[in-house]
PDB file of C-alpha atoms in Angstrom:
ATOM      1  CA  MET R 156       9.567  82.148 -16.666  1.00  0.00           C
ATOM      2  CA  GLN R 157       6.880  84.805 -16.415  1.00  0.00           C
ATOM      3  CA  GLY R 158       7.856  88.429 -15.971  1.00  0.00           C
ATOM      4  CA  THR R 159       6.518  90.789 -13.316  1.00  0.00           C
ATOM      5  CA  VAL R 160       4.476  93.450 -15.096  1.00  0.00           C
ATOM      6  CA  ASP R 161       3.861  96.873 -13.561  1.00  0.00           C
ATOM      7  CA  GLY R 162       1.708  99.371 -15.450  1.00  0.00           C
ATOM      8  CA  PHE R 163       1.805 102.085 -12.784  1.00  0.00           C
ATOM      9  CA  SER R 164       5.480 102.513 -11.953  1.00  0.00           C
ATOM     10  CA  TYR R 165       4.967 106.286 -11.555  1.00  0.00           C
ATOM     11  CA  GLY R 166       1.726 105.941  -9.630  1.00  0.00           C
ATOM     12  CA  LEU R 167      -1.265 107.932 -10.882  1.00  0.00           C
ATOM     13  CA  VAL R 168       0.841 110.435 -12.819  1.00  0.00           C
ATOM     14  CA  THR R 169       0.913 108.598 -16.141  1.00  0.00           C
ATOM     15  CA  PRO R 170      -2.769 107.465 -16.103  1.00  0.00           C
ATOM     16  CA  VAL R 171      -4.007 110.986 -15.331  1.00  0.00           C
ATOM     17  CA  VAL R 172      -1.791 112.683 -17.931  1.00  0.00           C
ATOM     18  CA  ALA R 173      -2.691 110.017 -20.498  1.00  0.00           C
ATOM     19  CA  PHE R 174      -6.408 110.572 -19.836  1.00  0.00           C
ATOM     20  CA  LEU R 175      -6.012 114.341 -20.260  1.00  0.00           C
ATOM     21  CA  MET R 176      -4.198 113.830 -23.583  1.00  0.00           C
ATOM     22  CA  ALA R 177      -7.000 111.563 -24.822  1.00  0.00           C
ATOM     23  CA  CYS R 178      -9.626 114.123 -23.785  1.00  0.00           C
ATOM     24  CA  LEU R 179      -7.718 116.982 -25.428  1.00  0.00           C
ATOM     25  CA  GLY R 180      -7.331 115.176 -28.741  1.00  0.00           C
ATOM     26  CA  SER R 181     -10.935 113.970 -28.687  1.00  0.00           C
ATOM     27  CA  ALA R 182     -12.300 117.424 -27.826  1.00  0.00           C
ATOM     28  CA  LEU R 183     -10.389 119.122 -30.635  1.00  0.00           C
ATOM     29  CA  GLY R 184     -11.254 116.394 -33.135  1.00  0.00           C
ATOM     30  CA  LEU R 185     -14.951 116.357 -32.298  1.00  0.00           C
ATOM     31  CA  ARG R 186     -15.192 120.155 -32.397  1.00  0.00           C
ATOM     32  CA  CYS R 187     -13.588 120.144 -35.837  1.00  0.00           C
ATOM     33  CA  THR R 188     -16.084 117.489 -36.919  1.00  0.00           C
ATOM     34  CA  ILE R 189     -18.946 119.665 -35.679  1.00  0.00           C
ATOM     35  CA  ARG R 190     -17.450 122.666 -37.468  1.00  0.00           C
ATOM     36  CA  SER R 191     -17.335 120.708 -40.727  1.00  0.00           C
ATOM     37  CA  LEU R 192     -21.112 120.234 -40.537  1.00  0.00           C
ATOM     38  CA  CYS R 193     -21.614 124.011 -40.384  1.00  0.00           C
ATOM     39  CA  VAL R 194     -19.634 125.071 -43.446  1.00  0.00           C
ATOM     40  CA  ALA R 195     -19.966 124.810 -47.194  1.00  0.00           C
ATOM     41  CA  GLN R 196     -18.909 121.633 -48.976  1.00  0.00           C
ATOM     42  CA  SER R 197     -15.603 123.094 -50.158  1.00  0.00           C
ATOM     43  CA  TRP R 198     -14.342 123.668 -46.584  1.00  0.00           C
ATOM     44  CA  ARG R 199     -15.617 120.420 -45.078  1.00  0.00           C
ATOM     45  CA  ALA R 200     -12.670 118.204 -46.038  1.00  0.00           C
ATOM     46  CA  GLY R 201     -10.167 120.539 -44.370  1.00  0.00           C
ATOM     47  CA  TRP R 202     -11.980 120.560 -41.048  1.00  0.00           C
ATOM     48  CA  LEU R 203     -12.471 116.791 -41.124  1.00  0.00           C
ATOM     49  CA  ALA R 204      -8.775 116.237 -41.871  1.00  0.00           C
ATOM     50  CA  LEU R 205      -7.802 118.491 -38.961  1.00  0.00           C
ATOM     51  CA  GLY R 206     -10.213 116.634 -36.671  1.00  0.00           C
ATOM     52  CA  SER R 207      -8.879 113.239 -37.740  1.00  0.00           C
ATOM     53  CA  ALA R 208      -5.284 114.275 -37.085  1.00  0.00           C
ATOM     54  CA  ALA R 209      -6.255 115.702 -33.687  1.00  0.00           C
ATOM     55  CA  ILE R 210      -8.046 112.536 -32.536  1.00  0.00           C
ATOM     56  CA  GLY R 211      -5.316 110.245 -33.883  1.00  0.00           C
ATOM     57  CA  SER R 212      -2.519 112.305 -32.313  1.00  0.00           C
ATOM     58  CA  GLY R 213      -4.345 112.546 -29.008  1.00  0.00           C
ATOM     59  CA  VAL R 214      -4.978 108.809 -28.791  1.00  0.00           C
ATOM     60  CA  TRP R 215      -1.392 108.000 -29.834  1.00  0.00           C
ATOM     61  CA  THR R 216       0.013 110.444 -27.268  1.00  0.00           C
ATOM     62  CA  MET R 217      -2.235 108.951 -24.597  1.00  0.00           C
ATOM     63  CA  HIS R 218      -0.966 105.450 -25.358  1.00  0.00           C
ATOM     64  CA  PHE R 219       2.724 106.250 -25.123  1.00  0.00           C
ATOM     65  CA  VAL R 220       2.357 108.525 -22.106  1.00  0.00           C
ATOM     66  CA  ALA R 221       0.728 105.564 -20.375  1.00  0.00           C
ATOM     67  CA  MET R 222       3.523 103.282 -21.640  1.00  0.00           C
ATOM     68  CA  MET R 223       6.099 105.517 -19.939  1.00  0.00           C
ATOM     69  CA  GLY R 224       4.813 104.014 -16.691  1.00  0.00           C
ATOM     70  CA  PHE R 225       4.924 100.403 -17.949  1.00  0.00           C
ATOM     71  CA  THR R 226       7.820  98.230 -16.788  1.00  0.00           C
ATOM     72  CA  VAL R 227       8.793  94.574 -16.589  1.00  0.00           C
ATOM     73  CA  LYS R 228      11.032  94.200 -13.547  1.00  0.00           C
ATOM     74  CA  GLU R 229      13.220  91.441 -14.971  1.00  0.00           C
ATOM     75  CA  THR R 230      14.107  93.124 -18.296  1.00  0.00           C
ATOM     76  CA  PRO R 231      14.517  96.602 -19.793  1.00  0.00           C
ATOM     77  CA  ILE R 232      12.030  97.732 -22.441  1.00  0.00           C
ATOM     78  CA  HIS R 233      13.048  99.345 -25.716  1.00  0.00           C
ATOM     79  CA  TYR R 234      10.987 100.441 -28.736  1.00  0.00           C
ATOM     80  CA  ASP R 235      11.369 100.043 -32.477  1.00  0.00           C
ATOM     81  CA  ARG R 236      11.294 103.489 -34.127  1.00  0.00           C
ATOM     82  CA  THR R 237       9.684 102.398 -37.423  1.00  0.00           C
ATOM     83  CA  ILE R 238       6.786 100.515 -35.844  1.00  0.00           C
ATOM     84  CA  THR R 239       6.215 103.333 -33.380  1.00  0.00           C
ATOM     85  CA  PHE R 240       5.887 105.841 -36.225  1.00  0.00           C
ATOM     86  CA  ALA R 241       3.660 103.401 -38.126  1.00  0.00           C
ATOM     87  CA  SER R 242       1.256 103.187 -35.179  1.00  0.00           C
ATOM     88  CA  LEU R 243       0.759 106.978 -35.321  1.00  0.00           C
ATOM     89  CA  ALA R 244       0.065 106.826 -39.075  1.00  0.00           C
ATOM     90  CA  VAL R 245      -2.437 103.978 -38.619  1.00  0.00           C
ATOM     91  CA  ALA R 246      -4.279 105.923 -35.929  1.00  0.00           C
ATOM     92  CA  ILE R 247      -4.623 109.078 -38.047  1.00  0.00           C
ATOM     93  CA  VAL R 248      -5.592 107.263 -41.270  1.00  0.00           C
ATOM     94  CA  MET R 249      -8.184 104.894 -39.801  1.00  0.00           C
ATOM     95  CA  VAL R 250      -9.709 107.526 -37.539  1.00  0.00           C
ATOM     96  CA  GLY R 251      -9.830 109.781 -40.594  1.00  0.00           C
ATOM     97  CA  VAL R 252     -11.784 107.215 -42.591  1.00  0.00           C
ATOM     98  CA  GLY R 253     -14.400 106.935 -39.860  1.00  0.00           C
ATOM     99  CA  VAL R 254     -14.647 110.698 -39.339  1.00  0.00           C
ATOM    100  CA  PHE R 255     -14.996 111.381 -43.067  1.00  0.00           C
ATOM    101  CA  ILE R 256     -17.799 108.815 -43.362  1.00  0.00           C
ATOM    102  CA  VAL R 257     -19.796 110.523 -40.620  1.00  0.00           C
ATOM    103  CA  GLY R 258     -18.847 113.998 -41.826  1.00  0.00           C
ATOM    104  CA  TYR R 259     -20.195 113.420 -45.327  1.00  0.00           C
ATOM    105  CA  ARG R 260     -22.982 110.904 -44.694  1.00  0.00           C
ATOM    106  CA  GLY R 261     -24.295 112.220 -41.387  1.00  0.00           C
ATOM    107  CA  ALA R 262     -24.360 110.731 -37.902  1.00  0.00           C
ATOM    108  CA  THR R 263     -27.254 108.364 -38.550  1.00  0.00           C
ATOM    109  CA  GLY R 264     -27.824 104.737 -39.460  1.00  0.00           C
ATOM    110  CA  VAL R 265     -25.286 102.804 -41.464  1.00  0.00           C
ATOM    111  CA  ALA R 266     -22.862 105.728 -41.761  1.00  0.00           C
ATOM    112  CA  LEU R 267     -22.618 106.121 -37.984  1.00  0.00           C
ATOM    113  CA  PHE R 268     -22.179 102.377 -37.422  1.00  0.00           C
ATOM    114  CA  THR R 269     -19.533 102.114 -40.145  1.00  0.00           C
ATOM    115  CA  GLY R 270     -17.673 105.249 -39.112  1.00  0.00           C
ATOM    116  CA  GLY R 271     -17.678 104.332 -35.420  1.00  0.00           C
ATOM    117  CA  THR R 272     -16.506 100.794 -36.152  1.00  0.00           C
ATOM    118  CA  VAL R 273     -13.633 101.951 -38.370  1.00  0.00           C
ATOM    119  CA  THR R 274     -12.601 104.605 -35.835  1.00  0.00           C
ATOM    120  CA  GLY R 275     -12.681 102.128 -32.945  1.00  0.00           C
ATOM    121  CA  LEU R 276     -10.720  99.535 -34.888  1.00  0.00           C
ATOM    122  CA  GLY R 277      -8.190 102.246 -35.760  1.00  0.00           C
ATOM    123  CA  ILE R 278      -7.689 103.078 -32.090  1.00  0.00           C
ATOM    124  CA  ALA R 279      -7.315  99.402 -31.182  1.00  0.00           C
ATOM    125  CA  SER R 280      -4.946  98.803 -34.126  1.00  0.00           C
ATOM    126  CA  MET R 281      -2.785 101.713 -33.033  1.00  0.00           C
ATOM    127  CA  HIS R 282      -2.544 100.258 -29.530  1.00  0.00           C
ATOM    128  CA  TYR R 283      -1.592  96.733 -30.505  1.00  0.00           C
ATOM    129  CA  LEU R 284       0.781  97.900 -33.234  1.00  0.00           C
ATOM    130  CA  GLY R 285       2.482 100.117 -30.681  1.00  0.00           C
ATOM    131  CA  MET R 286       2.751  97.128 -28.352  1.00  0.00           C
ATOM    132  CA  ALA R 287       4.281  95.120 -31.213  1.00  0.00           C
ATOM    133  CA  GLY R 288       7.020  97.745 -31.381  1.00  0.00           C
ATOM    134  CA  MET R 289       8.223  96.841 -27.876  1.00  0.00           C
ATOM    135  CA  ARG R 290      11.583  95.097 -27.643  1.00  0.00           C
ATOM    136  CA  LEU R 291      12.447  93.107 -24.519  1.00  0.00           C
ATOM    137  CA  ASN R 292      14.000  89.791 -23.505  1.00  0.00           C
ATOM    138  CA  GLY R 293      10.740  87.918 -23.708  1.00  0.00           C
ATOM    139  CA  VAL R 294       7.554  87.251 -25.665  1.00  0.00           C
ATOM    140  CA  LEU R 295       4.251  89.054 -25.197  1.00  0.00           C
ATOM    141  CA  GLY R 296       1.093  86.996 -24.694  1.00  0.00           C
ATOM    142  CA  TYR R 297      -2.542  88.108 -24.565  1.00  0.00           C
ATOM    143  CA  ASN R 298      -5.781  86.768 -23.179  1.00  0.00           C
ATOM    144  CA  THR R 299      -8.125  86.557 -26.179  1.00  0.00           C
ATOM    145  CA  LEU R 300     -11.339  87.364 -24.314  1.00  0.00           C
ATOM    146  CA  THR R 301      -9.892  90.455 -22.642  1.00  0.00           C
ATOM    147  CA  VAL R 302      -8.496  91.677 -25.969  1.00  0.00           C
ATOM    148  CA  ALA R 303     -11.952  91.303 -27.534  1.00  0.00           C
ATOM    149  CA  VAL R 304     -13.470  93.326 -24.674  1.00  0.00           C
ATOM    150  CA  SER R 305     -10.927  96.113 -25.235  1.00  0.00           C
ATOM    151  CA  VAL R 306     -11.779  96.278 -28.949  1.00  0.00           C
ATOM    152  CA  VAL R 307     -15.520  96.410 -28.190  1.00  0.00           C
ATOM    153  CA  ILE R 308     -14.912  99.277 -25.755  1.00  0.00           C
ATOM    154  CA  ALA R 309     -13.051 101.221 -28.455  1.00  0.00           C
ATOM    155  CA  VAL R 310     -15.755 100.653 -31.089  1.00  0.00           C
ATOM    156  CA  VAL R 311     -18.704 101.491 -28.818  1.00  0.00           C
ATOM    157  CA  ALA R 312     -17.014 104.599 -27.438  1.00  0.00           C
ATOM    158  CA  SER R 313     -16.062 105.861 -30.898  1.00  0.00           C
ATOM    159  CA  THR R 314     -19.593 105.343 -32.199  1.00  0.00           C
ATOM    160  CA  ALA R 315     -21.093 107.176 -29.205  1.00  0.00           C
ATOM    161  CA  ALA R 316     -18.645 110.073 -29.535  1.00  0.00           C
ATOM    162  CA  LEU R 317     -19.291 110.489 -33.281  1.00  0.00           C
ATOM    163  CA  TRP R 318     -23.029 110.370 -32.656  1.00  0.00           C
ATOM    164  CA  ALA R 319     -22.709 113.114 -30.024  1.00  0.00           C
ATOM    165  CA  ALA R 320     -20.581 115.197 -32.381  1.00  0.00           C
ATOM    166  CA  GLY R 321     -23.199 114.861 -35.116  1.00  0.00           C
ATOM    167  CA  GLN R 322     -25.933 116.328 -32.894  1.00  0.00           C
ATOM    168  CA  VAL R 323     -24.395 119.831 -33.138  1.00  0.00           C
ATOM    169  CA  ARG R 324     -25.790 120.909 -29.775  1.00  0.00           C
ATOM    170  CA  GLY R 325     -23.115 123.319 -28.615  1.00  0.00           C
ATOM    171  CA  PHE R 326     -19.844 123.411 -26.723  1.00  0.00           C
ATOM    172  CA  LEU R 327     -20.814 121.601 -23.498  1.00  0.00           C
ATOM    173  CA  TRP R 328     -22.321 118.713 -25.448  1.00  0.00           C
ATOM    174  CA  SER R 329     -19.044 118.079 -27.289  1.00  0.00           C
ATOM    175  CA  VAL R 330     -17.030 118.461 -24.061  1.00  0.00           C
ATOM    176  CA  GLY R 331     -19.110 115.680 -22.515  1.00  0.00           C
ATOM    177  CA  ALA R 332     -18.545 113.532 -25.603  1.00  0.00           C
ATOM    178  CA  SER R 333     -14.780 114.110 -25.444  1.00  0.00           C
ATOM    179  CA  ILE R 334     -14.674 113.109 -21.753  1.00  0.00           C
ATOM    180  CA  VAL R 335     -16.597 109.931 -22.545  1.00  0.00           C
ATOM    181  CA  MET R 336     -14.214 109.149 -25.397  1.00  0.00           C
ATOM    182  CA  GLY R 337     -11.176 109.933 -23.216  1.00  0.00           C
ATOM    183  CA  LEU R 338     -12.433 107.577 -20.516  1.00  0.00           C
ATOM    184  CA  ALA R 339     -13.156 104.882 -23.076  1.00  0.00           C
ATOM    185  CA  VAL R 340      -9.761 105.158 -24.776  1.00  0.00           C
ATOM    186  CA  SER R 341      -7.996 105.018 -21.405  1.00  0.00           C
ATOM    187  CA  GLY R 342     -10.228 102.122 -20.361  1.00  0.00           C
ATOM    188  CA  MET R 343      -9.451 100.304 -23.614  1.00  0.00           C
ATOM    189  CA  HIS R 344      -5.719 100.801 -23.048  1.00  0.00           C
ATOM    190  CA  TYR R 345      -5.650  99.485 -19.496  1.00  0.00           C
ATOM    191  CA  THR R 346      -8.084  96.673 -20.306  1.00  0.00           C
ATOM    192  CA  SER R 347      -5.732  95.474 -23.027  1.00  0.00           C
ATOM    193  CA  MET R 348      -2.766  95.843 -20.680  1.00  0.00           C
ATOM    194  CA  ALA R 349      -4.609  93.635 -18.188  1.00  0.00           C
ATOM    195  CA  ALA R 350      -4.680  90.949 -20.897  1.00  0.00           C
ATOM    196  CA  LEU R 351      -0.881  91.077 -21.269  1.00  0.00           C
ATOM    197  CA  THR R 352       1.591  88.524 -19.965  1.00  0.00           C
ATOM    198  CA  VAL R 353       5.353  88.453 -20.586  1.00  0.00           C
ATOM    199  CA  HIS R 354       7.219  85.165 -20.940  1.00  0.00           C
ATOM    200  CA  LEU R 355      10.916  85.855 -20.395  1.00  0.00           C
ATOM    201  CA  HIS R 356      13.837  84.342 -22.310  1.00  0.00           C
ATOM    202  CA  SER R 357      16.733  82.739 -20.500  1.00  0.00           C
ATOM    203  CA  SER R 358      19.233  85.077 -22.183  1.00  0.00           C
ATOM    204  CA  SER R 359      20.081  88.419 -20.617  1.00  0.00           C
ATOM    205  CA  GLY R 360      21.369  91.680 -22.030  1.00  0.00           C
ATOM    206  CA  ALA R 361      19.970  94.831 -23.577  1.00  0.00           C
ATOM    207  CA  PRO R 362      17.269  94.252 -26.222  1.00  0.00           C
ATOM    208  CA  ASP R 363      17.263  95.903 -29.631  1.00  0.00           C
ATOM    209  CA  GLY R 364      15.651  99.273 -30.233  1.00  0.00           C
ATOM    210  CA  GLU R 365      15.801 102.514 -28.278  1.00  0.00           C
ATOM    211  CA  SER R 366      14.978 103.234 -24.663  1.00  0.00           C
ATOM    212  CA  PRO R 367      11.712 105.036 -23.790  1.00  0.00           C
ATOM    213  CA  ALA R 368      13.576 108.167 -22.661  1.00  0.00           C
ATOM    214  CA  ALA R 369      15.574 108.348 -25.908  1.00  0.00           C
ATOM    215  CA  LEU R 370      12.669 107.588 -28.277  1.00  0.00           C
ATOM    216  CA  LEU R 371       9.303 108.400 -26.721  1.00  0.00           C
ATOM    217  CA  ALA R 372      10.141 111.733 -25.099  1.00  0.00           C
ATOM    218  CA  PRO R 373      11.248 113.415 -28.378  1.00  0.00           C
ATOM    219  CA  LEU R 374       8.455 111.719 -30.350  1.00  0.00           C
ATOM    220  CA  LEU R 375       5.779 113.054 -28.003  1.00  0.00           C
ATOM    221  CA  ILE R 376       6.848 116.648 -28.632  1.00  0.00           C
ATOM    222  CA  GLY R 377       5.542 116.655 -32.225  1.00  0.00           C
ATOM    223  CA  PRO R 378       1.955 115.517 -31.476  1.00  0.00           C
ATOM    224  CA  LEU R 379       1.789 117.804 -28.443  1.00  0.00           C
ATOM    225  CA  VAL R 380       2.816 120.827 -30.523  1.00  0.00           C
ATOM    226  CA  PHE R 381       0.264 119.851 -33.166  1.00  0.00           C
ATOM    227  CA  LEU R 382      -2.501 119.576 -30.559  1.00  0.00           C
ATOM    228  CA  CYS R 383      -1.617 123.046 -29.251  1.00  0.00           C
ATOM    229  CA  LEU R 384      -1.767 124.498 -32.768  1.00  0.00           C
ATOM    230  CA  ALA R 385      -5.084 122.748 -33.448  1.00  0.00           C
ATOM    231  CA  GLY R 386      -6.375 124.110 -30.154  1.00  0.00           C
ATOM    232  CA  ALA R 387      -5.416 127.631 -31.238  1.00  0.00           C
ATOM    233  CA  VAL R 388      -7.328 127.196 -34.521  1.00  0.00           C
ATOM    234  CA  VAL R 389     -10.396 125.963 -32.633  1.00  0.00           C
ATOM    235  CA  LEU R 390     -10.123 128.674 -29.964  1.00  0.00           C
ATOM    236  CA  PHE R 391      -9.949 131.616 -32.368  1.00  0.00           C
ATOM    237  CA  ASP R 392     -12.645 130.392 -34.745  1.00  0.00           C
ATOM    238  CA  PRO R 393     -15.747 132.474 -33.923  1.00  0.00           C
ATOM    239  CA  LEU R 394     -18.276 129.724 -34.723  1.00  0.00           C
ATOM    240  CA  MET R 395     -16.703 126.919 -32.695  1.00  0.00           C
ATOM    241  CA  VAL R 396     -18.277 127.813 -29.331  1.00  0.00           C
ATOM    242  CA  ARG R 397     -21.764 128.203 -30.795  1.00  0.00           C
ATOM    243  CA  GLY R 398     -21.467 124.944 -32.726  1.00  0.00           C
ATOM    244  CA  ARG R 399     -23.784 126.120 -35.545  1.00  0.00           C
ATOM    245  CA  PRO R 400     -23.548 128.861 -38.145  1.00  0.00           C
ATOM    246  CA  ALA R 401     -25.510 132.110 -37.960  1.00  0.00           C
ATOM    247  CA  ARG R 402     -27.225 131.199 -41.248  1.00  0.00           C
ATOM    248  CA  PRO R 403     -27.148 127.992 -43.305  1.00  0.00           C
ATOM    249  CA  PRO R 404     -24.502 127.976 -46.042  1.00  0.00           C
ATOM    250  CA  ALA R 405     -25.697 128.326 -49.595  1.00  0.00           C
ATOM    251  CA  GLU R 406     -24.558 125.457 -51.791  1.00  0.00           C
ATOM    252  CA  ARG R 407     -24.938 125.632 -55.530  1.00  0.00           C
ATOM    253  CA  LYS R 408     -26.435 122.617 -57.232  1.00  0.00           C
ATOM    254  CA  PRO R 409     -25.880 121.692 -60.870  1.00  0.00           C
ATOM    255  CA  GLY R 410     -28.531 123.038 -63.215  1.00  0.00           C
ATOM    256  CA  VAL R 411     -29.973 125.491 -60.671  1.00  0.00           C
ATOM    257  CA  PRO R 412     -28.940 129.129 -61.278  1.00  0.00           C
ATOM    258  CA  ALA R 413     -27.676 130.965 -58.225  1.00  0.00           C
ATOM    259  CA  HIS R 414     -29.768 133.896 -57.008  1.00  0.00           C
ATOM    260  CA  PRO R 415     -28.103 136.859 -55.226  1.00  0.00           C
ATOM    261  CA  GLU R 416     -30.632 136.750 -52.387  1.00  0.00           C
ATOM    262  CA  LEU R 417     -30.115 132.994 -51.971  1.00  0.00           C
ATOM    263  CA  ALA R 418     -26.323 133.351 -51.795  1.00  0.00           C
ATOM    264  CA  ARG R 419     -26.577 136.228 -49.300  1.00  0.00           C
ATOM    265  CA  THR R 420     -29.180 134.941 -46.826  1.00  0.00           C
ATOM    266  CA  GLY R 421     -29.450 131.225 -47.616  1.00  0.00           C
ATOM    267  CA  ARG R 422     -33.200 131.631 -48.322  1.00  0.00           C
ATOM    268  CA  ARG R 423     -34.931 131.808 -51.672  1.00  0.00           C
ATOM    269  CA  PRO R 424     -36.741 135.162 -52.138  1.00  0.00           C
ATOM    270  CA  GLN R 425     -40.526 135.197 -52.104  1.00  0.00           C
ATOM    271  CA  PRO R 426     -42.180 136.150 -55.413  1.00  0.00           C
ATOM    272  CA  ARG R 427     -43.620 139.663 -55.481  1.00  0.00           C
ATOM    273  CA  VAL R 428     -47.334 140.096 -56.139  1.00  0.00           C
ATOM    274  CA  ARG R 429     -47.954 142.767 -58.750  1.00  0.00           C
ATOM    275  CA  ARG R 430     -50.808 145.096 -57.872  1.00  0.00           C
ATOM    276  CA  GLN R 431     -53.286 145.885 -60.623  1.00  0.00           C
ATOM    277  CA  PRO R 432     -53.518 149.636 -61.390  1.00  0.00           C
ATOM    278  CA  GLU R 433     -56.770 151.330 -60.451  1.00  0.00           C
ATOM    279  CA  ARG R 434     -59.045 151.923 -63.444  1.00  0.00           C
ATOM    280  CA  ARG R 435     -60.322 155.453 -63.766  1.00  0.00           C
ATOM    281  CA  PRO R 436     -63.927 155.965 -64.928  1.00  0.00           C
ATOM    282  CA  SER R 437     -64.353 157.207 -68.485  1.00  0.00           C
ATOM    283  CA  ARG R 438     -65.587 160.736 -69.299  1.00  0.00           C
ATOM    284  CA  THR R 439     -69.007 159.386 -70.369  1.00  0.00           C
ATOM    285  CA  ALA R 440     -69.487 157.740 -66.972  1.00  0.00           C
ATOM    286  CA  GLN R 441     -68.412 160.932 -65.211  1.00  0.00           C
ATOM    287  CA  ARG R 442     -71.086 162.953 -67.151  1.00  0.00           C
ATOM    288  CA  ARG R 443     -73.752 160.516 -66.093  1.00  0.00           C
TER     289      ARG R 443
END
């Protein structure tokens, strides 16, 4: 027997809130990625780590906010706590790998393709691992072609967003990139949900795991608080709105001595031209 699946049991509330969460996490993560390109090497890892956690938390929050509106009419839905936590860890780690590749190699060529692919696969892995944590009186089935389309959407959107972040063209540019990524993540989620079918068991009763209200509501508080704190860091950083530093950072290279003028302004001082002193005529020439 096939179950009756409803992904919009609360109407447009859950899709809209889920989209806003994806945009918020993407915006914070991409701004942190841009900020990492404008600082010295020693600070870059910290900004990239913050950006990875922001994107991963935002995408994870988007997924489970959307899942609050998912129901199967013939059976209750519960969630496994361990797998649900694991999906958050997978999202942060895999997104982090992709962001670090672009942050250190630049948003061009092989680095952009590799980073975008890893990030997109991380988003898709988070989604399907979270779906694997569902517990109900039935078995989940997927249409292979539709699943492949959802993964392609995630990869292409992640690559485009990382490319836009690497352009360092200011605040509005990154806002547009975050909206595109939010739309793509939401589109990937609902595309994959369109591939889902539920084959019910004959047995009845409550499935294992915890109900969405008991598990998801408290779990969502942590990522939401983190996103607010990350937003405060981004908001009060003076260089985040401009998107580029006032002067390029000076990085010391092995074997090259640091110069005070280079460390202060980021530019190597021009050599001074010594003026030759004027030669005075001798006394014999003056008598002549």
